[in-house]
Tab-separated table of C-alpha atoms in Angstrom:
chain	number	residue	atom	x	y	z
A	15	MET	CA	0.000	0.000	0.000
A	16	ARG	CA	1.113	3.553	-0.700
A	17	LYS	CA	2.152	5.894	2.025
A	18	ALA	CA	-0.399	8.509	2.996
A	19	GLU	CA	1.494	11.179	1.070
A	20	PRO	CA	-0.246	12.863	-1.852
A	21	PRO	CA	1.234	12.295	-5.306
A	22	ASP	CA	3.408	15.121	-6.592
A	23	ASP	CA	3.381	14.090	-10.253
A	24	LEU	CA	-0.190	14.973	-11.209
A	25	PRO	CA	-1.138	16.038	-14.745
A	26	GLU	CA	-0.698	19.724	-15.508
A	27	GLY	CA	-3.369	21.966	-14.015
A	28	TRP	CA	-4.418	19.520	-11.274
A	29	GLU	CA	-3.736	19.884	-7.557
A	30	VAL	CA	-4.414	17.754	-4.498
A	31	THR	CA	-7.023	19.157	-2.116
A	32	THR	CA	-7.507	16.073	0.090
A	33	TYR	CA	-5.460	12.890	0.283
A	34	LYS	CA	-5.615	10.476	3.212
A	35	PHE	CA	-6.193	6.855	4.055
A	36	SER	CA	-9.026	6.060	6.427
A	37	GLY	CA	-8.609	3.750	9.395
A	38	ASN	CA	-9.581	0.773	7.246
A	39	PHE	CA	-6.971	1.459	4.517
A	40	LYS	CA	-9.387	3.121	2.091
A	41	LEU	CA	-8.337	6.184	0.115
A	42	ILE	CA	-10.160	9.478	0.473
A	43	ALA	CA	-8.908	11.942	-2.132
A	44	ARG	CA	-9.978	15.042	-4.021
A	45	PHE	CA	-8.146	16.511	-6.990
A	46	ASP	CA	-9.109	19.935	-8.394
A	47	HIS	CA	-8.480	21.368	-11.846
A	48	GLU	CA	-7.418	24.971	-11.363
A	49	GLU	CA	-8.760	26.472	-14.587
A	50	SER	CA	-12.060	24.669	-15.127
A	51	GLY	CA	-13.142	24.015	-11.546
A	52	ALA	CA	-13.531	20.280	-12.265
A	53	GLU	CA	-12.945	17.739	-9.496
A	54	VAL	CA	-11.998	14.081	-9.377
A	55	ARG	CA	-12.950	12.390	-6.114
A	56	VAL	CA	-12.037	8.995	-4.684
A	57	ASN	CA	-14.078	7.725	-1.745
A	58	PRO	CA	-14.664	4.438	0.045
A	59	TYR	CA	-17.741	2.629	-1.237
A	60	LYS	CA	-19.760	-0.063	0.504
A	61	THR	CA	-20.719	-2.928	-1.830
A	62	TYR	CA	-22.719	-4.814	0.836
A	63	GLU	CA	-20.981	-8.051	-0.162
A	64	GLN	CA	-19.199	-8.237	3.183
A	65	PRO	CA	-20.235	-6.956	6.608
A	66	GLY	CA	-18.316	-4.165	8.246
A	67	PHE	CA	-16.419	-1.296	6.677
A	68	ALA	CA	-16.513	-0.192	3.068
A	69	ASN	CA	-14.672	-2.751	0.973
A	70	ALA	CA	-14.184	-0.900	-2.319
A	71	HIS	CA	-13.863	2.584	-3.826
A	72	ARG	CA	-15.820	4.987	-5.994
A	73	VAL	CA	-14.208	7.408	-8.467
A	74	ILE	CA	-16.265	10.319	-9.789
A	75	LEU	CA	-15.621	13.300	-12.047
A	76	ILE	CA	-17.451	16.532	-11.255
A	77	ASP	CA	-17.368	18.774	-14.322
A	78	PRO	CA	-19.027	22.202	-13.954
A	79	CYS	CA	-20.333	21.983	-17.538
A	80	GLU	CA	-21.220	18.276	-17.756
A	81	GLY	CA	-22.258	17.510	-14.164
A	82	VAL	CA	-21.338	14.444	-12.103
A	83	LYS	CA	-20.105	11.322	-13.865
A	84	GLU	CA	-19.398	8.053	-12.066
A	85	ILE	CA	-16.211	6.613	-13.546
A	86	ALA	CA	-15.723	3.409	-11.549
A	87	VAL	CA	-17.416	1.940	-8.523
A	88	GLY	CA	-17.436	-1.128	-6.314
A	89	MET	CA	-15.239	-4.122	-6.859
A	90	ASP	CA	-13.838	-2.593	-10.078
A	91	VAL	CA	-11.732	-0.422	-7.780
A	92	GLU	CA	-11.256	-2.491	-4.667
A	93	ARG	CA	-7.825	-1.160	-3.629
A	94	GLY	CA	-6.753	2.453	-3.095
A	95	GLU	CA	-3.934	2.098	-5.624
A	96	GLU	CA	-6.423	1.042	-8.313
A	97	ALA	CA	-8.690	3.972	-7.495
A	98	GLU	CA	-5.780	6.408	-7.723
A	99	GLN	CA	-4.700	5.002	-11.107
A	100	ILE	CA	-8.225	5.443	-12.471
A	101	ALA	CA	-8.349	8.989	-11.082
A	102	ARG	CA	-5.064	9.760	-12.879
A	103	LYS	CA	-6.464	8.442	-16.173
A	104	VAL	CA	-9.492	10.697	-15.777
A	105	MET	CA	-7.256	13.705	-15.056
A	106	ASN	CA	-5.079	12.956	-18.096
A	107	GLN	CA	-8.116	12.671	-20.365
A	108	PHE	CA	-9.817	15.796	-19.067
């Protein structure tokens, strides 16, 4: 698992607003695009397949012009590293 330090090699125009791991090793992150006001968020997501804490992630893009778009959710992004990689792809494509 990654350390709880935010990445410093984000695509141009993006900055880290929030980046931390919760007590159950799930990533909580928010990346903001300076010019457009867009956001990419990574949050824990409960799939209800196992009792207890959230066991997956959800990655969303919030575009001021297009609205909210769910990129990946549930077991598609089980680990924090996977969620961060998907968030990076979204930032690169934006």
